[in-house]
Amino acid sequence: MRVTERLAEIAAIAQHRAGYSPEEDAAHALAARWMRAAGLETRVDEAGNLHGRRGTPRVWAGSHLDSVPTAGRFDGALGVVAAIEAAERLPDAALGVVAFRAEETGPMGSRRLDELPPAFVELHIEQGPVLEGLGAPVGIVTGVAGQARGSAVFEGRADHAGTTPMEARADALVDAARFVLHVRKCARDGAVATVGVLELEPNAVNVVPARVTVSVDARAPKAEQLDALVEAIGFDVSWRLEPVEFSGAPRAVAPGAPELTSGAGHDAMVLAAAGVPTAMLFVRSLNGGVSHHPDELSSDEDIAVGIDVLTDALATLVA
Ligand SMILES: [Zn+2]
């Protein structure tokens, strides 16, 4: 399959194609060649994003070509190659294909567009195990989860680890440990919450912990759900990103496909937040959904289904 060959060509440039690096430039040069072969006129905007277009586009499709140091070959690249493939299959359609710059370190390129598309569709690998678990080749992404980050602090009293009887202690880490289990219990119905960092004072093997700061990362598909999750966990929020909802455009062309929320950010999130009617398709990730790792995998069969759905969705949006 040509798509698989093109993904291999991009991967052969380098595993790590950092945003605005010569490796990312080389991937953009390849994509520009493929765009022109598909009958698209190419242009590079001020942010370095690569655009291929035919006529006055009524919709754009695309993704990114940069990658993380430990990358596999599907994250981002599949969305660009699939969009070029769809453009080739719709030779008369007024559409645009875009390769955004530096998604993994921003997204940077999609935030600096000099014009917004009338509509946008991004095909991307799921980077998780949900579709594999459901036995479905593709899924419709209904939105990107909102996030709240912050911390909770537990105060106790520093005491000698040998001379202080157990019943006389005020151990801040024991309270923090209960809180970690509480955080886990609060996250349900599609919400997730994680404790990733503990800071202990005085952090010594022979002193009862006096003070513990516990980090919390909480995510939920809807704003009300995120509010409720933060409330239920009970922590001080220092940073928050609102959830983004996508339009249901591809639902009509893939009626049986399951719907899911993305826990990760994408270029599509940036466009939706800027007010562009945006849709997103996920292709099943195999190997348990592993991503940002060389074991990242989607099958040729699933990719073919994804490109069919993308092509039908674009044809519907152009018509
Ligand atoms: Zn990506």
CSV table of C-alpha atoms and ligand atoms in Angstrom, one decimal:
chain,number,residue,atom,x,y,z
A,1,MET,CA,0.0,0.0,0.0
A,2,ARG,CA,1.3,3.4,-1.0
A,3,VAL,CA,0.4,4.9,2.4
A,4,THR,CA,2.6,2.4,4.2
A,5,GLU,CA,5.5,3.1,1.8
A,6,ARG,CA,5.1,6.8,2.4
A,7,LEU,CA,5.1,6.4,6.2
A,8,ALA,CA,8.3,4.3,5.8
A,9,GLU,CA,9.9,7.1,3.8
A,10,ILE,CA,9.1,9.7,6.4
A,11,ALA,CA,10.3,7.4,9.2
A,12,ALA,CA,13.6,6.9,7.2
A,13,ILE,CA,14.4,10.6,7.5
A,14,ALA,CA,14.8,10.2,11.3
A,15,GLN,CA,12.9,8.8,14.3
A,16,HIS,CA,13.1,12.2,15.9
A,17,ARG,CA,11.9,15.0,13.7
A,18,ALA,CA,11.8,18.0,16.1
A,19,GLY,CA,9.7,21.0,15.2
A,20,TYR,CA,11.6,23.4,12.8
A,21,SER,CA,14.6,21.0,12.6
A,22,PRO,CA,16.2,19.9,9.2
A,23,GLU,CA,14.5,16.5,9.8
A,24,GLU,CA,11.0,18.1,9.9
A,25,ASP,CA,12.0,20.3,6.9
A,26,ALA,CA,12.8,17.1,5.0
A,27,ALA,CA,9.5,15.5,5.9
A,28,HIS,CA,7.7,18.7,4.7
A,29,ALA,CA,9.6,18.6,1.4
A,30,LEU,CA,8.5,15.0,0.8
A,31,ALA,CA,4.9,15.8,1.6
A,32,ALA,CA,5.0,18.9,-0.7
A,33,ARG,CA,6.1,16.6,-3.6
A,34,TRP,CA,3.2,14.2,-2.8
A,35,MET,CA,0.8,17.0,-2.6
A,36,ARG,CA,1.8,18.3,-6.1
A,37,ALA,CA,1.5,14.8,-7.5
A,38,ALA,CA,-2.1,14.7,-6.1
A,39,GLY,CA,-2.9,17.9,-8.1
A,40,LEU,CA,-2.6,20.3,-5.2
A,41,GLU,CA,-0.9,23.7,-5.3
A,42,THR,CA,1.6,24.1,-2.5
A,43,ARG,CA,2.4,27.1,-0.3
A,44,VAL,CA,4.3,27.6,3.0
A,45,ASP,CA,2.9,30.1,5.4
A,46,GLU,CA,4.9,32.4,7.8
A,47,ALA,CA,4.8,29.8,10.6
A,48,GLY,CA,6.3,27.2,8.2
A,49,ASN,CA,3.1,25.2,7.8
A,50,LEU,CA,2.8,23.4,4.5
A,51,HIS,CA,-0.5,23.9,2.6
A,52,GLY,CA,-1.7,22.0,-0.5
A,53,ARG,CA,-4.8,23.2,-2.1
A,54,ARG,CA,-7.1,22.9,-5.0
A,55,GLY,CA,-9.5,25.8,-5.9
A,56,THR,CA,-10.9,27.6,-2.9
A,57,PRO,CA,-11.0,24.9,-0.3
A,58,ARG,CA,-14.3,24.3,1.5
A,59,VAL,CA,-12.5,22.0,4.0
A,60,TRP,CA,-8.9,21.2,5.1
A,61,ALA,CA,-7.6,17.9,6.3
A,62,GLY,CA,-4.2,17.1,7.7
A,63,SER,CA,-2.0,16.7,10.8
A,64,HIS,CA,1.7,17.1,11.7
A,65,LEU,CA,5.1,15.6,10.6
A,66,ASP,CA,7.3,16.4,13.6
A,67,SER,CA,7.8,13.6,16.1
A,68,VAL,CA,9.1,13.0,19.7
A,69,PRO,CA,12.6,11.4,20.3
A,70,THR,CA,11.1,8.0,21.0
A,71,ALA,CA,8.5,8.1,18.2
A,72,GLY,CA,6.9,5.4,16.2
A,73,ARG,CA,5.9,6.0,12.6
A,74,PHE,CA,2.2,6.7,12.7
A,75,ASP,CA,1.6,9.7,15.1
A,76,GLY,CA,0.9,12.7,13.0
A,77,ALA,CA,2.5,11.4,9.8
A,78,LEU,CA,-0.5,9.1,9.1
A,79,GLY,CA,-2.9,12.1,9.2
A,80,VAL,CA,-0.9,14.0,6.5
A,81,VAL,CA,-0.3,11.0,4.2
A,82,ALA,CA,-4.0,9.9,4.6
A,83,ALA,CA,-5.2,13.5,3.7
A,84,ILE,CA,-3.0,13.5,0.6
A,85,GLU,CA,-4.5,10.1,-0.4
A,86,ALA,CA,-8.0,11.4,0.1
A,87,ALA,CA,-7.2,14.4,-2.0
A,88,GLU,CA,-6.0,12.2,-4.8
A,89,ARG,CA,-9.2,10.1,-4.6
A,90,LEU,CA,-11.3,13.3,-4.9
A,91,PRO,CA,-9.7,14.9,-8.0
A,92,ASP,CA,-12.4,17.5,-8.5
A,93,ALA,CA,-12.9,18.5,-4.9
A,94,ALA,CA,-12.0,22.0,-3.7
A,95,LEU,CA,-10.1,21.1,-0.6
A,96,GLY,CA,-6.9,21.7,1.3
A,97,VAL,CA,-4.3,19.5,2.9
A,98,VAL,CA,-2.1,20.8,5.6
A,99,ALA,CA,1.0,19.7,7.5
A,100,PHE,CA,1.3,21.7,10.7
A,101,ARG,CA,4.7,22.5,12.2
A,102,ALA,CA,5.9,21.5,15.7
A,103,GLU,CA,2.7,19.8,17.1
A,104,GLU,CA,4.7,17.9,19.7
A,105,THR,CA,6.2,21.0,21.2
A,106,GLY,CA,3.2,23.2,21.2
A,107,PRO,CA,1.2,22.8,19.1
A,108,MET,CA,3.1,25.7,17.5
A,109,GLY,CA,2.2,25.8,13.8
A,110,SER,CA,-1.6,25.4,14.1
A,111,ARG,CA,-1.7,28.2,16.6
A,112,ARG,CA,-0.1,30.6,14.1
A,113,LEU,CA,-2.2,30.1,11.0
A,114,ASP,CA,-2.5,33.3,8.8
A,115,GLU,CA,-6.0,32.1,7.8
A,116,LEU,CA,-8.5,29.6,9.2
A,117,PRO,CA,-10.2,26.9,7.1
A,118,PRO,CA,-14.0,26.8,6.7
A,119,ALA,CA,-13.9,23.3,8.3
A,120,PHE,CA,-11.1,20.9,9.4
A,121,VAL,CA,-10.9,17.1,9.7
A,122,GLU,CA,-7.9,15.4,11.3
A,123,LEU,CA,-7.2,11.6,11.1
A,124,HIS,CA,-4.9,10.4,13.8
A,125,ILE,CA,-4.0,7.2,15.5
A,126,GLU,CA,-5.8,6.7,18.8
A,127,GLN,CA,-2.6,6.3,20.9
A,128,GLY,CA,-4.6,4.3,23.4
A,129,PRO,CA,-6.3,0.9,23.8
A,130,VAL,CA,-10.0,1.8,23.6
A,131,LEU,CA,-10.7,0.9,19.9
A,132,GLU,CA,-8.6,-2.3,20.2
A,133,GLY,CA,-10.7,-3.3,23.2
A,134,LEU,CA,-13.9,-2.6,21.3
A,135,GLY,CA,-12.7,-4.4,18.2
A,136,ALA,CA,-13.3,-1.3,16.0
A,137,PRO,CA,-10.9,-0.1,13.2
A,138,VAL,CA,-11.9,3.5,13.5
A,139,GLY,CA,-13.6,5.8,16.0
A,140,ILE,CA,-15.2,9.3,15.9
A,141,VAL,CA,-13.6,11.7,18.4
A,142,THR,CA,-16.2,13.8,20.1
A,143,GLY,CA,-13.7,16.2,21.7
A,144,VAL,CA,-10.5,16.6,23.7
A,145,ALA,CA,-10.7,16.3,27.4
A,146,GLY,CA,-10.3,19.3,29.7
A,147,GLN,CA,-7.5,19.3,32.2
A,148,ALA,CA,-6.9,20.7,35.7
A,149,ARG,CA,-3.6,20.5,37.4
A,150,GLY,CA,-2.6,21.5,40.9
A,151,SER,CA,-1.7,20.1,44.3
A,152,ALA,CA,-2.9,19.3,47.8
A,153,VAL,CA,-0.7,19.8,50.9
A,154,PHE,CA,-0.7,17.6,54.0
A,155,GLU,CA,0.8,18.9,57.2
A,156,GLY,CA,2.0,16.6,60.1
A,157,ARG,CA,4.9,16.8,62.5
A,158,ALA,CA,8.5,15.8,62.1
A,159,ASP,CA,9.4,13.3,64.8
A,160,HIS,CA,12.2,10.8,65.6
A,161,ALA,CA,11.5,7.5,63.7
A,162,GLY,CA,12.8,5.4,66.6
A,163,THR,CA,11.6,7.2,69.8
A,164,THR,CA,8.1,8.3,68.8
A,165,PRO,CA,5.3,5.7,69.5
A,166,MET,CA,3.0,5.0,66.5
A,167,GLU,CA,-0.1,6.5,68.3
A,168,ALA,CA,1.8,9.7,69.1
A,169,ARG,CA,2.6,10.5,65.4
A,170,ALA,CA,1.2,13.0,63.0
A,171,ASP,CA,2.5,11.5,59.8
A,172,ALA,CA,1.8,13.7,56.7
A,173,LEU,CA,2.6,10.9,54.3
A,174,VAL,CA,0.0,8.5,55.7
A,175,ASP,CA,-2.6,11.2,55.1
A,176,ALA,CA,-1.2,11.8,51.6
A,177,ALA,CA,-1.4,8.1,50.9
A,178,ARG,CA,-5.1,8.0,51.7
A,179,PHE,CA,-5.5,11.0,49.4
A,180,VAL,CA,-3.9,9.2,46.5
A,181,LEU,CA,-6.4,6.4,46.8
A,182,HIS,CA,-9.2,8.9,47.1
A,183,VAL,CA,-8.0,10.6,43.8
A,184,ARG,CA,-8.2,7.3,42.1
A,185,LYS,CA,-11.8,6.6,43.3
A,186,CYS,CA,-13.0,10.0,42.3
A,187,ALA,CA,-12.2,9.5,38.6
A,188,ARG,CA,-14.9,7.6,36.8
A,189,ASP,CA,-17.3,7.8,33.8
A,190,GLY,CA,-14.5,8.7,31.3
A,191,ALA,CA,-12.7,11.0,33.7
A,192,VAL,CA,-9.1,10.2,34.7
A,193,ALA,CA,-7.0,11.6,37.6
A,194,THR,CA,-3.3,11.0,38.3
A,195,VAL,CA,-0.9,11.7,41.2
A,196,GLY,CA,2.5,11.8,39.6
A,197,VAL,CA,4.7,13.8,42.1
A,198,LEU,CA,5.1,13.7,45.9
A,199,GLU,CA,7.3,16.2,47.6
A,200,LEU,CA,8.3,15.2,51.2
A,201,GLU,CA,9.7,17.3,53.9
A,202,PRO,CA,12.1,16.7,55.5
A,203,ASN,CA,12.4,13.6,53.1
A,204,ALA,CA,14.7,11.6,55.4
A,205,VAL,CA,14.6,7.9,56.1
A,206,ASN,CA,14.6,8.3,59.9
A,207,VAL,CA,12.2,11.2,60.3
A,208,VAL,CA,8.4,11.1,60.4
A,209,PRO,CA,7.2,13.1,57.3
A,210,ALA,CA,6.1,16.6,58.4
A,211,ARG,CA,4.7,18.0,55.1
A,212,VAL,CA,3.8,16.4,51.8
A,213,THR,CA,2.8,18.2,48.6
A,214,VAL,CA,0.8,15.9,46.2
A,215,SER,CA,0.4,16.8,42.6
A,216,VAL,CA,-2.9,16.1,40.8
A,217,ASP,CA,-3.6,16.0,37.1
A,218,ALA,CA,-7.4,15.6,36.5
A,219,ARG,CA,-9.1,15.3,33.1
A,220,ALA,CA,-12.7,15.0,31.9
A,221,PRO,CA,-14.5,15.3,28.6
A,222,LYS,CA,-17.0,18.0,29.7
A,223,ALA,CA,-16.5,21.2,31.7
A,224,GLU,CA,-19.2,20.4,34.3
A,225,GLN,CA,-17.6,16.9,34.8
A,226,LEU,CA,-14.2,18.5,35.3
A,227,ASP,CA,-15.7,21.0,37.8
A,228,ALA,CA,-17.3,18.0,39.7
A,229,LEU,CA,-14.0,16.0,39.6
A,230,VAL,CA,-12.0,18.9,41.0
A,231,GLU,CA,-14.6,19.4,43.7
A,232,ALA,CA,-14.7,15.7,44.6
A,233,ILE,CA,-10.9,15.4,44.8
A,234,GLY,CA,-10.5,18.6,46.7
A,235,PHE,CA,-7.2,20.3,45.5
A,236,ASP,CA,-5.9,23.7,44.6
A,237,VAL,CA,-6.0,24.2,40.8
A,238,SER,CA,-3.0,26.1,39.4
A,239,TRP,CA,-3.6,25.5,35.7
A,240,ARG,CA,-6.7,24.6,33.7
A,241,LEU,CA,-7.4,23.9,30.0
A,242,GLU,CA,-11.1,23.8,29.0
A,243,PRO,CA,-12.4,20.8,27.1
A,244,VAL,CA,-13.0,21.2,23.3
A,245,GLU,CA,-16.0,19.6,21.5
A,246,PHE,CA,-15.8,18.5,17.9
A,247,SER,CA,-18.6,18.6,15.4
A,248,GLY,CA,-20.1,15.2,14.3
A,249,ALA,CA,-19.3,15.5,10.6
A,250,PRO,CA,-17.9,12.0,10.1
A,251,ARG,CA,-20.7,10.4,12.1
A,252,ALA,CA,-22.9,10.3,9.0
A,253,VAL,CA,-20.3,8.4,6.9
A,254,ALA,CA,-19.3,6.0,9.7
A,255,PRO,CA,-22.6,5.3,11.5
A,256,GLY,CA,-21.4,2.3,13.4
A,257,ALA,CA,-18.1,3.7,14.6
A,258,PRO,CA,-17.8,4.2,18.3
A,259,GLU,CA,-17.3,7.6,19.8
A,260,LEU,CA,-14.5,8.5,22.2
A,261,THR,CA,-12.8,11.5,23.8
A,262,SER,CA,-9.2,12.2,23.3
A,263,GLY,CA,-7.1,12.5,26.4
A,264,ALA,CA,-4.2,14.0,24.5
A,265,GLY,CA,-4.0,17.4,22.7
A,266,HIS,CA,-4.0,17.6,18.9
A,267,ASP,CA,-3.9,20.3,16.2
A,268,ALA,CA,-7.6,19.7,15.7
A,269,MET,CA,-8.1,21.0,19.3
A,270,VAL,CA,-6.4,24.3,18.4
A,271,LEU,CA,-8.6,24.8,15.3
A,272,ALA,CA,-11.8,23.9,17.2
A,273,ALA,CA,-10.9,26.3,20.0
A,274,ALA,CA,-10.4,29.0,17.3
A,275,GLY,CA,-14.0,28.4,16.2
A,276,VAL,CA,-13.5,26.2,13.2
A,277,PRO,CA,-16.0,23.4,12.7
A,278,THR,CA,-13.7,20.5,13.4
A,279,ALA,CA,-14.0,16.7,13.2
A,280,MET,CA,-11.5,14.1,14.2
A,281,LEU,CA,-11.1,10.4,13.3
A,282,PHE,CA,-9.1,7.9,15.3
A,283,VAL,CA,-7.5,4.8,13.7
A,284,ARG,CA,-7.1,1.8,16.0
A,285,SER,CA,-3.7,1.6,17.7
A,286,LEU,CA,-2.5,-2.0,18.2
A,287,ASN,CA,0.0,-3.4,20.7
A,288,GLY,CA,-2.2,-2.2,23.6
A,289,GLY,CA,-2.3,1.3,22.2
A,290,VAL,CA,1.4,2.1,22.8
A,291,SER,CA,2.5,5.4,21.3
A,292,HIS,CA,5.5,7.7,21.3
A,293,HIS,CA,7.4,4.4,21.1
A,294,PRO,CA,8.8,2.3,18.2
A,295,ASP,CA,6.1,-0.4,18.9
A,296,GLU,CA,3.4,2.0,17.8
A,297,LEU,CA,1.3,0.2,15.2
A,298,SER,CA,-1.8,0.4,13.1
A,299,SER,CA,-2.6,-2.2,10.5
A,300,ASP,CA,-2.8,-1.6,6.8
A,301,GLU,CA,-6.5,-2.8,6.9
A,302,ASP,CA,-7.4,-0.3,9.6
A,303,ILE,CA,-5.6,2.5,7.9
A,304,ALA,CA,-7.5,1.7,4.7
A,305,VAL,CA,-10.8,1.9,6.6
A,306,GLY,CA,-9.7,5.2,8.1
A,307,ILE,CA,-8.9,6.7,4.7
A,308,ASP,CA,-12.2,5.5,3.3
A,309,VAL,CA,-14.1,7.3,6.1
A,310,LEU,CA,-11.9,10.4,5.8
A,311,THR,CA,-12.5,10.5,2.0
A,312,ASP,CA,-16.3,10.1,2.4
A,313,ALA,CA,-16.3,12.8,5.2
A,314,LEU,CA,-14.4,15.2,3.0
A,315,ALA,CA,-16.6,14.5,0.0
A,316,THR,CA,-19.7,15.2,2.1
A,317,LEU,CA,-18.2,18.5,3.4
A,318,VAL,CA,-17.2,19.7,0.0
A,319,ALA,CA,-20.6,18.9,-1.6
B,1,ZN,ZN,0.1,13.6,17.0
